mmCIF file of C-alpha atoms in Angstrom:
data_model
loop_
_atom_site.group_PDB
_atom_site.id
_atom_site.type_symbol
_atom_site.label_atom_id
_atom_site.label_comp_id
_atom_site.label_asym_id
_atom_site.label_seq_id
_atom_site.Cartn_x
_atom_site.Cartn_y
_atom_site.Cartn_z
ATOM 1 C CA LYS A 1156 30.655 117.304 86.057
ATOM 2 C CA ALA A 1157 27.502 116.465 84.094
ATOM 3 C CA TYR A 1158 27.486 112.951 85.574
ATOM 4 C CA TRP A 1159 27.323 114.351 89.101
ATOM 5 C CA GLN A 1160 24.621 116.788 88.029
ATOM 6 C CA GLY A 1161 22.694 113.751 86.828
ATOM 7 C CA TRP A 1162 23.097 112.049 90.183
ATOM 8 C CA GLY A 1163 21.887 115.135 92.015
ATOM 9 C CA ALA A 1164 18.895 115.488 89.723
ATOM 10 C CA SER A 1165 18.029 111.808 90.076
ATOM 11 C CA LEU A 1166 18.164 111.913 93.877
ATOM 12 C CA PHE A 1167 16.641 115.328 94.577
ATOM 13 C CA LYS A 1168 14.223 115.690 91.612
ATOM 14 C CA ASN A 1169 15.330 119.250 90.814
ATOM 15 C CA ASP A 1170 14.620 121.464 87.785
ATOM 16 C CA LEU A 1171 16.952 119.435 85.540
ATOM 17 C CA TYR A 1172 15.004 116.280 86.426
ATOM 18 C CA ASN A 1173 11.665 117.951 85.707
ATOM 19 C CA GLU A 1174 12.856 119.326 82.349
ATOM 20 C CA ALA A 1175 14.319 115.971 81.313
ATOM 21 C CA ALA A 1176 11.175 114.108 82.381
ATOM 22 C CA LYS A 1177 8.943 116.468 80.401
ATOM 23 C CA SER A 1178 11.132 116.086 77.316
ATOM 24 C CA GLY A 1179 10.915 112.268 77.480
ATOM 25 C CA ALA A 1180 14.555 111.615 78.329
ATOM 26 C CA LEU A 1181 13.809 109.325 81.274
ATOM 27 C CA GLY A 1182 11.435 106.788 79.713
ATOM 28 C CA GLY A 1183 12.290 103.312 78.508
ATOM 29 C CA GLY A 1184 14.271 102.150 81.510
ATOM 30 C CA PHE A 1185 14.711 98.510 82.457
ATOM 31 C CA VAL A 1186 12.460 98.531 85.521
ATOM 32 C CA GLU A 1187 9.720 100.370 83.651
ATOM 33 C CA SER A 1188 9.905 97.850 80.802
ATOM 34 C CA LEU A 1189 8.965 95.003 83.129
ATOM 35 C CA ARG A 1190 5.714 96.522 84.336
ATOM 36 C CA PRO A 1191 2.324 97.404 82.920
ATOM 37 C CA GLU A 1192 1.376 101.092 82.710
ATOM 38 C CA ARG A 1193 -0.900 101.098 85.787
ATOM 39 C CA VAL A 1194 1.908 99.744 87.959
ATOM 40 C CA ILE A 1195 4.394 102.248 86.522
ATOM 41 C CA SER A 1196 2.210 105.230 87.409
ATOM 42 C CA ARG A 1197 1.748 103.933 90.965
ATOM 43 C CA ALA A 1198 5.466 103.181 91.337
ATOM 44 C CA GLN A 1199 6.486 106.623 90.043
ATOM 45 C CA ALA A 1200 4.250 108.220 92.644
ATOM 46 C CA GLN A 1201 6.154 106.254 95.307
ATOM 47 C CA TYR A 1202 9.583 107.427 94.113
ATOM 48 C CA TYR A 1203 9.218 110.713 95.946
ATOM 49 C CA GLY A 1204 10.128 110.868 99.620
ATOM 50 C CA ALA A 1205 10.973 108.103 102.054
ATOM 51 C CA LEU A 1206 9.949 104.483 101.670
ATOM 52 C CA GLN A 1207 6.771 104.034 103.699
ATOM 53 C CA VAL A 1208 6.001 100.881 105.677
ATOM 54 C CA HIS A 1209 2.388 100.447 106.779
ATOM 55 C CA THR A 1210 1.787 96.700 106.587
ATOM 56 C CA VAL A 1211 3.688 93.453 107.000
ATOM 57 C CA GLN A 1212 3.834 93.176 103.210
ATOM 58 C CA ASP A 1213 5.451 96.619 103.023
ATOM 59 C CA ALA A 1214 8.026 95.520 105.610
ATOM 60 C CA LEU A 1215 8.825 92.346 103.663
ATOM 61 C CA LEU A 1216 9.165 94.295 100.426
ATOM 62 C CA ALA A 1217 11.210 97.179 101.880
ATOM 63 C CA ILE A 1218 14.594 95.803 100.814
ATOM 64 C CA PRO A 1219 13.548 94.797 97.259
ATOM 65 C CA ARG A 1220 11.859 98.178 96.796
ATOM 66 C CA SER A 1221 14.985 99.971 98.025
ATOM 67 C CA ILE A 1222 17.096 98.013 95.545
ATOM 68 C CA GLU A 1223 14.616 98.842 92.793
ATOM 69 C CA ARG A 1224 14.783 102.549 93.642
ATOM 70 C CA MET A 1225 18.558 102.427 93.590
ATOM 71 C CA ASN A 1226 18.538 100.742 90.155
ATOM 72 C CA VAL A 1227 16.139 103.328 88.761
ATOM 73 C CA ASN A 1228 18.239 106.193 90.170
ATOM 74 C CA VAL A 1229 21.462 104.774 88.705
ATOM 75 C CA GLU A 1230 19.917 104.437 85.253
ATOM 76 C CA ARG A 1231 18.270 107.849 85.425
ATOM 77 C CA SER A 1232 21.436 109.541 86.695
ATOM 78 C CA THR A 1233 23.335 108.424 83.594
ATOM 79 C CA ARG A 1234 20.601 109.701 81.313
ATOM 80 C CA LEU A 1235 20.293 112.936 83.274
ATOM 81 C CA GLY A 1236 24.057 113.479 83.035
ATOM 82 C CA VAL A 1237 23.946 113.082 79.258
ATOM 83 C CA TYR A 1238 20.900 115.351 79.105
ATOM 84 C CA ALA A 1239 22.646 118.052 81.192
ATOM 85 C CA LYS A 1240 25.790 117.863 79.052
ATOM 86 C CA SER A 1241 23.772 118.090 75.831
ATOM 87 C CA ARG A 1242 21.801 121.088 77.092
ATOM 88 C CA ALA A 1243 25.060 122.776 78.169
ATOM 89 C CA GLN A 1244 26.327 122.310 74.599
ATOM 90 C CA GLY A 1245 23.318 124.261 73.380
ATOM 91 C CA LEU A 1246 21.238 121.409 71.985
ATOM 92 C CA SER A 1247 17.440 121.534 72.046
ATOM 93 C CA GLN A 1248 15.374 119.633 74.591
ATOM 94 C CA LEU A 1249 14.351 117.076 71.968
ATOM 95 C CA GLU A 1250 17.896 116.393 70.735
ATOM 96 C CA SER A 1251 19.132 116.210 74.334
ATOM 97 C CA ALA A 1252 16.342 113.771 75.198
ATOM 98 C CA VAL A 1253 17.220 111.534 72.235
ATOM 99 C CA ARG A 1254 20.885 111.487 73.242
ATOM 100 C CA ALA A 1255 19.949 110.777 76.862
ATOM 101 C CA ARG A 1256 17.725 107.846 75.916
ATOM 102 C CA ASN A 1257 20.480 106.422 73.734
ATOM 103 C CA ALA A 1258 23.010 106.676 76.583
ATOM 104 C CA THR A 1259 21.661 103.481 78.135
ATOM 105 C CA ALA A 1260 19.681 100.624 76.632
ATOM 106 C CA ASP A 1261 16.225 101.911 75.745
ATOM 107 C CA PHE A 1262 13.930 98.966 76.363
ATOM 108 C CA SER A 1263 10.899 100.763 74.981
ATOM 109 C CA LYS A 1264 12.390 100.908 71.471
ATOM 110 C CA ALA A 1265 10.400 98.251 69.692
ATOM 111 C CA GLY A 1266 7.988 97.958 66.845
ATOM 112 C CA THR A 1267 4.673 96.156 66.968
ATOM 113 C CA THR A 1268 6.156 92.803 65.990
ATOM 114 C CA MET A 1269 8.968 93.009 68.533
ATOM 115 C CA ARG A 1270 6.512 93.824 71.316
ATOM 116 C CA ILE A 1271 4.573 90.648 70.491
ATOM 117 C CA VAL A 1272 7.782 88.572 70.299
ATOM 118 C CA ASN A 1273 8.895 90.012 73.647
ATOM 119 C CA GLN A 1274 5.679 88.761 75.245
ATOM 120 C CA TRP A 1275 6.471 85.218 74.128
ATOM 121 C CA VAL A 1276 10.244 85.308 74.557
ATOM 122 C CA PRO A 1277 11.116 87.382 77.640
ATOM 123 C CA PHE A 1278 14.018 89.827 77.280
ATOM 124 C CA SER A 1279 14.281 89.296 73.522
ATOM 125 C CA ASN A 1280 13.933 93.057 72.986
ATOM 126 C CA ALA A 1281 16.775 93.636 75.454
ATOM 127 C CA ALA A 1282 18.984 91.322 73.395
ATOM 128 C CA VAL A 1283 18.018 93.080 70.172
ATOM 129 C CA GLN A 1284 18.611 96.551 71.637
ATOM 130 C CA GLY A 1285 21.961 95.495 73.132
ATOM 131 C CA THR A 1286 23.131 94.018 69.850
ATOM 132 C CA ALA A 1287 21.952 97.054 67.883
ATOM 133 C CA SER A 1288 23.757 99.360 70.306
ATOM 134 C CA SER A 1289 26.973 97.344 70.016
ATOM 135 C CA VAL A 1290 26.824 97.332 66.216
ATOM 136 C CA MET A 1291 26.256 101.107 66.129
ATOM 137 C CA ARG A 1292 29.199 101.718 68.460
ATOM 138 C CA ILE A 1293 31.459 99.503 66.342
ATOM 139 C CA LYS A 1294 30.294 101.282 63.185
ATOM 140 C CA ASN A 1295 30.714 104.793 64.631
ATOM 141 C CA ARG A 1296 33.972 104.214 66.542
ATOM 142 C CA PRO A 1297 35.829 101.193 65.133
ATOM 143 C CA TRP A 1298 39.168 101.953 66.797
ATOM 144 C CA GLN A 1299 37.585 102.443 70.200
ATOM 145 C CA ALA A 1300 35.652 99.181 69.773
ATOM 146 C CA ALA A 1301 38.838 97.352 68.776
ATOM 147 C CA ALA A 1302 40.701 98.721 71.785
ATOM 148 C CA ALA A 1303 37.861 97.606 74.082
ATOM 149 C CA ALA A 1304 37.983 94.100 72.570
ATOM 150 C CA VAL A 1305 41.754 93.631 73.064
ATOM 151 C CA PRO A 1306 41.602 92.495 76.744
ATOM 152 C CA PHE A 1307 38.941 89.888 75.928
ATOM 153 C CA LEU A 1308 40.832 88.618 72.897
ATOM 154 C CA ALA A 1309 44.065 88.491 74.885
ATOM 155 C CA MET A 1310 42.464 86.428 77.659
ATOM 156 C CA THR A 1311 41.004 84.046 75.087
ATOM 157 C CA ALA A 1312 44.393 83.606 73.422
ATOM 158 C CA LEU A 1313 46.158 83.091 76.773
ATOM 159 C CA SER A 1314 43.562 80.511 77.822
ATOM 160 C CA ARG A 1315 44.044 78.649 74.536
ATOM 161 C CA VAL A 1316 47.830 78.645 74.947
ATOM 162 C CA ASN A 1317 47.460 77.423 78.532
ATOM 163 C CA ASN A 1318 45.048 74.646 77.482
ATOM 164 C CA MET A 1319 47.420 73.497 74.714
ATOM 165 C CA ARG A 1320 49.688 72.089 77.437
ATOM 166 C CA PHE A 1321 47.162 69.288 77.948
ATOM 167 C CA ASP A 1322 46.728 68.347 74.280
#
């Protein structure tokens, strides 16, 4: 139920969306991490209403911009769903925002050094955040992590057995 509330909030920018945005639950997304601040503010202003085409450049960029909007809405809907569920459980706005930002990879989590490294080695922060998230999930839920790994381990073992025919 909360997931669908998140989708509705992401698409229609309702009260849940406004509350989550004010609490900081929506920041740190992938698309936002690729752009400087001035471009982000202009792009966020364009996320309301229909895609407008005024020039040939706008027409050429209509499809990529639509895909970008869809990506942003998918990421925000997940965070909004977590935020709605946390608020329904009685958590504060701040705690709900923290949980929402941790629901997907938060690309804005980086110290000063990592921000400099990320400028020289693109997507290095994404790799660090993904690894940190995986380690935390394994630490917090070892049995769930083991169960998720079984299909991959099974395919590896079956591939090895199949390849042994040729040795």
